[in-house]
Amino acid sequence: MPIYEYQCEKCEHVTEVLRPMGRADESLACESCGSKKTHRRNSEFAAGASKRGCNDLPPMPPGGCGRCGDPNGPCGM
Ligand SMILES: [Zn+2]
């Protein structure tokens, strides 16, 4: 189950929550101030989780990242 982040528009607190993908667009009350005015941020899950972690690995050989499968080349560049 992916983790989603919701940022409060009042206090900018980010609330993280585990929820099914089908409920990703449901609003979530801010856990800090209780405001319902929150908007979902692109979580790392949605914004390229495949690249996450590769930054800590040694440089990839030319021709693509063999570990994350990125055809554009070694990730983390
Ligand atoms: Zn808040």
Short mmCIF file of N, CA and C and ligand atoms in Angstrom, two decimals:
data_model
loop_
_atom_site.label_atom_id
_atom_site.label_comp_id
_atom_site.label_asym_id
_atom_site.label_seq_id
_atom_site.Cartn_x
_atom_site.Cartn_y
_atom_site.Cartn_z
N MET A 1 0.85 -1.20 0.00
CA MET A 1 0.00 0.00 0.00
C MET A 1 0.88 1.25 0.00
N PRO A 2 0.65 2.14 -0.92
CA PRO A 2 1.54 3.32 -1.03
C PRO A 2 1.31 4.34 0.08
N ILE A 3 2.35 5.08 0.34
CA ILE A 3 2.25 6.18 1.31
C ILE A 3 1.95 7.46 0.56
N TYR A 4 0.96 8.18 1.05
CA TYR A 4 0.63 9.46 0.44
C TYR A 4 0.93 10.58 1.43
N GLU A 5 1.29 11.72 0.87
CA GLU A 5 1.58 12.88 1.71
C GLU A 5 0.55 13.96 1.42
N TYR A 6 0.01 14.51 2.47
CA TYR A 6 -0.96 15.59 2.33
C TYR A 6 -0.42 16.80 3.07
N GLN A 7 -0.31 17.91 2.34
CA GLN A 7 0.22 19.12 2.97
C GLN A 7 -0.91 20.06 3.32
N CYS A 8 -0.88 20.52 4.53
CA CYS A 8 -1.90 21.43 5.03
C CYS A 8 -1.70 22.81 4.41
N GLU A 9 -2.81 23.42 3.98
CA GLU A 9 -2.71 24.75 3.39
C GLU A 9 -2.68 25.84 4.44
N LYS A 10 -2.98 25.48 5.66
CA LYS A 10 -2.95 26.48 6.74
C LYS A 10 -1.59 26.52 7.41
N CYS A 11 -1.13 25.36 7.86
CA CYS A 11 0.11 25.36 8.64
C CYS A 11 1.25 24.67 7.89
N GLU A 12 0.95 24.16 6.70
CA GLU A 12 1.94 23.51 5.85
C GLU A 12 2.53 22.25 6.45
N HIS A 13 1.88 21.76 7.46
CA HIS A 13 2.32 20.49 8.03
C HIS A 13 2.02 19.37 7.02
N VAL A 14 2.94 18.45 6.89
CA VAL A 14 2.74 17.33 5.98
C VAL A 14 2.35 16.10 6.77
N THR A 15 1.20 15.56 6.43
CA THR A 15 0.73 14.34 7.07
C THR A 15 0.94 13.18 6.11
N GLU A 16 1.59 12.16 6.59
CA GLU A 16 1.77 10.97 5.77
C GLU A 16 0.76 9.92 6.18
N VAL A 17 0.22 9.23 5.20
CA VAL A 17 -0.77 8.20 5.51
C VAL A 17 -0.66 7.05 4.52
N LEU A 18 -0.81 5.88 5.04
CA LEU A 18 -0.88 4.68 4.20
C LEU A 18 -2.33 4.46 3.81
N ARG A 19 -2.61 4.42 2.53
CA ARG A 19 -3.99 4.15 2.13
C ARG A 19 -4.01 3.53 0.76
N PRO A 20 -5.09 2.84 0.46
CA PRO A 20 -5.18 2.20 -0.86
C PRO A 20 -5.17 3.24 -1.96
N MET A 21 -4.67 2.85 -3.13
CA MET A 21 -4.59 3.79 -4.24
C MET A 21 -5.94 4.41 -4.58
N GLY A 22 -7.00 3.63 -4.44
CA GLY A 22 -8.32 4.12 -4.80
C GLY A 22 -8.80 5.26 -3.92
N ARG A 23 -8.12 5.42 -2.79
CA ARG A 23 -8.54 6.49 -1.87
C ARG A 23 -7.55 7.62 -1.85
N ALA A 24 -6.65 7.64 -2.80
CA ALA A 24 -5.58 8.64 -2.79
C ALA A 24 -6.11 10.06 -2.87
N ASP A 25 -7.24 10.24 -3.56
CA ASP A 25 -7.74 11.59 -3.77
C ASP A 25 -8.67 12.06 -2.66
N GLU A 26 -8.92 11.20 -1.71
CA GLU A 26 -9.72 11.65 -0.58
C GLU A 26 -8.92 12.63 0.25
N SER A 27 -9.61 13.64 0.75
CA SER A 27 -8.89 14.61 1.56
C SER A 27 -8.61 14.04 2.94
N LEU A 28 -7.62 14.60 3.56
CA LEU A 28 -7.22 14.12 4.87
C LEU A 28 -7.07 15.32 5.79
N ALA A 29 -7.61 15.22 6.97
CA ALA A 29 -7.47 16.33 7.90
C ALA A 29 -6.03 16.42 8.38
N CYS A 30 -5.56 17.64 8.51
CA CYS A 30 -4.21 17.86 9.00
C CYS A 30 -4.08 17.32 10.42
N GLU A 31 -3.04 16.54 10.65
CA GLU A 31 -2.89 15.96 11.98
C GLU A 31 -2.36 16.98 12.98
N SER A 32 -1.90 18.10 12.44
CA SER A 32 -1.33 19.11 13.32
C SER A 32 -2.38 20.12 13.79
N CYS A 33 -3.13 20.69 12.84
CA CYS A 33 -4.09 21.73 13.22
C CYS A 33 -5.52 21.30 12.98
N GLY A 34 -5.71 20.16 12.34
CA GLY A 34 -7.05 19.66 12.14
C GLY A 34 -7.76 20.23 10.92
N SER A 35 -7.09 21.11 10.18
CA SER A 35 -7.72 21.70 9.00
C SER A 35 -7.98 20.64 7.94
N LYS A 36 -9.09 20.79 7.25
CA LYS A 36 -9.39 19.85 6.17
C LYS A 36 -8.81 20.35 4.85
N LYS A 37 -8.22 21.55 4.90
CA LYS A 37 -7.66 22.09 3.67
C LYS A 37 -6.25 21.54 3.44
N THR A 38 -6.24 20.35 2.94
CA THR A 38 -4.95 19.73 2.63
C THR A 38 -4.96 19.32 1.17
N HIS A 39 -3.79 19.28 0.59
CA HIS A 39 -3.72 18.78 -0.78
C HIS A 39 -2.63 17.73 -0.85
N ARG A 40 -2.85 16.80 -1.73
CA ARG A 40 -1.93 15.67 -1.83
C ARG A 40 -0.66 16.10 -2.56
N ARG A 41 0.44 15.72 -2.01
CA ARG A 41 1.70 15.97 -2.68
C ARG A 41 2.08 14.71 -3.46
N ASN A 42 2.94 14.89 -4.44
CA ASN A 42 3.45 13.72 -5.13
C ASN A 42 4.38 12.99 -4.19
N SER A 43 3.97 11.82 -3.80
CA SER A 43 4.82 11.06 -2.90
C SER A 43 5.99 10.48 -3.68
N GLU A 44 6.95 9.99 -2.97
CA GLU A 44 8.09 9.37 -3.63
C GLU A 44 7.65 8.13 -4.39
N PHE A 45 6.59 7.54 -3.90
CA PHE A 45 6.07 6.37 -4.59
C PHE A 45 5.66 6.72 -6.00
N ALA A 46 5.02 7.87 -6.16
CA ALA A 46 4.50 8.25 -7.47
C ALA A 46 5.55 8.98 -8.29
N ALA A 47 6.51 9.59 -7.64
CA ALA A 47 7.46 10.45 -8.35
C ALA A 47 8.80 9.77 -8.52
N GLY A 48 8.79 8.56 -8.96
CA GLY A 48 10.04 7.92 -9.30
C GLY A 48 10.66 7.12 -8.19
N ALA A 49 9.87 6.31 -7.58
CA ALA A 49 10.40 5.47 -6.52
C ALA A 49 11.45 4.50 -7.05
N SER A 50 11.38 4.25 -8.38
CA SER A 50 12.33 3.29 -8.95
C SER A 50 13.76 3.83 -8.89
N LYS A 51 13.88 5.15 -8.78
CA LYS A 51 15.21 5.74 -8.75
C LYS A 51 15.74 5.87 -7.32
N ARG A 52 14.83 5.79 -6.40
CA ARG A 52 15.22 6.00 -5.03
C ARG A 52 16.16 4.88 -4.58
N GLY A 53 17.19 5.25 -3.93
CA GLY A 53 18.11 4.24 -3.44
C GLY A 53 19.31 4.09 -4.34
N CYS A 54 19.14 4.39 -5.63
CA CYS A 54 20.25 4.21 -6.55
C CYS A 54 21.35 5.24 -6.29
N ASN A 55 20.99 6.35 -5.70
CA ASN A 55 21.99 7.39 -5.46
C ASN A 55 23.10 6.90 -4.54
N ASP A 56 22.79 5.91 -3.79
CA ASP A 56 23.78 5.42 -2.84
C ASP A 56 24.67 4.34 -3.45
N LEU A 57 24.35 3.94 -4.66
CA LEU A 57 25.09 2.86 -5.28
C LEU A 57 26.23 3.40 -6.14
N PRO A 58 27.19 2.58 -6.45
CA PRO A 58 28.29 3.01 -7.30
C PRO A 58 27.78 3.41 -8.68
N PRO A 59 28.55 4.19 -9.43
CA PRO A 59 28.12 4.63 -10.76
C PRO A 59 27.81 3.44 -11.66
N MET A 60 26.82 3.64 -12.50
CA MET A 60 26.40 2.58 -13.40
C MET A 60 27.26 2.60 -14.67
N PRO A 61 27.39 1.47 -15.31
CA PRO A 61 28.06 1.46 -16.61
C PRO A 61 27.23 2.20 -17.64
N PRO A 62 27.85 2.68 -18.73
CA PRO A 62 27.08 3.39 -19.75
C PRO A 62 26.00 2.50 -20.36
N GLY A 63 24.94 3.12 -20.82
CA GLY A 63 23.92 2.36 -21.52
C GLY A 63 22.72 2.04 -20.66
N GLY A 64 22.61 2.69 -19.55
CA GLY A 64 21.40 2.48 -18.76
C GLY A 64 21.72 1.95 -17.40
N CYS A 65 20.79 2.22 -16.53
CA CYS A 65 20.97 1.76 -15.17
C CYS A 65 20.48 0.32 -15.07
N GLY A 66 21.36 -0.55 -14.77
CA GLY A 66 20.98 -1.96 -14.70
C GLY A 66 20.22 -2.30 -13.45
N ARG A 67 20.20 -1.40 -12.52
CA ARG A 67 19.54 -1.73 -11.26
C ARG A 67 18.14 -1.17 -11.17
N CYS A 68 17.96 0.04 -11.68
CA CYS A 68 16.60 0.57 -11.62
C CYS A 68 15.92 0.49 -12.97
N GLY A 69 16.66 0.11 -14.02
CA GLY A 69 16.05 -0.09 -15.32
C GLY A 69 15.77 1.19 -16.08
N ASP A 70 16.34 2.29 -15.65
CA ASP A 70 16.13 3.56 -16.34
C ASP A 70 16.87 3.56 -17.67
N PRO A 71 16.12 3.63 -18.79
CA PRO A 71 16.78 3.55 -20.11
C PRO A 71 17.58 4.80 -20.45
N ASN A 72 17.40 5.86 -19.70
CA ASN A 72 18.11 7.10 -20.01
C ASN A 72 19.52 7.12 -19.48
N GLY A 73 19.88 6.11 -18.77
CA GLY A 73 21.23 6.06 -18.26
C GLY A 73 21.24 5.89 -16.77
N PRO A 74 22.42 5.91 -16.22
CA PRO A 74 22.54 5.73 -14.78
C PRO A 74 21.71 6.73 -14.02
N CYS A 75 21.06 6.29 -13.04
CA CYS A 75 20.21 7.20 -12.29
C CYS A 75 21.05 8.00 -11.30
N GLY A 76 20.45 9.02 -10.77
CA GLY A 76 21.14 9.84 -9.79
C GLY A 76 22.02 10.90 -10.43
N MET A 77 21.93 11.04 -11.73
CA MET A 77 22.73 12.05 -12.41
C MET A 77 21.95 13.34 -12.49
ZN ZN B 1 -2.47 22.14 9.51
#
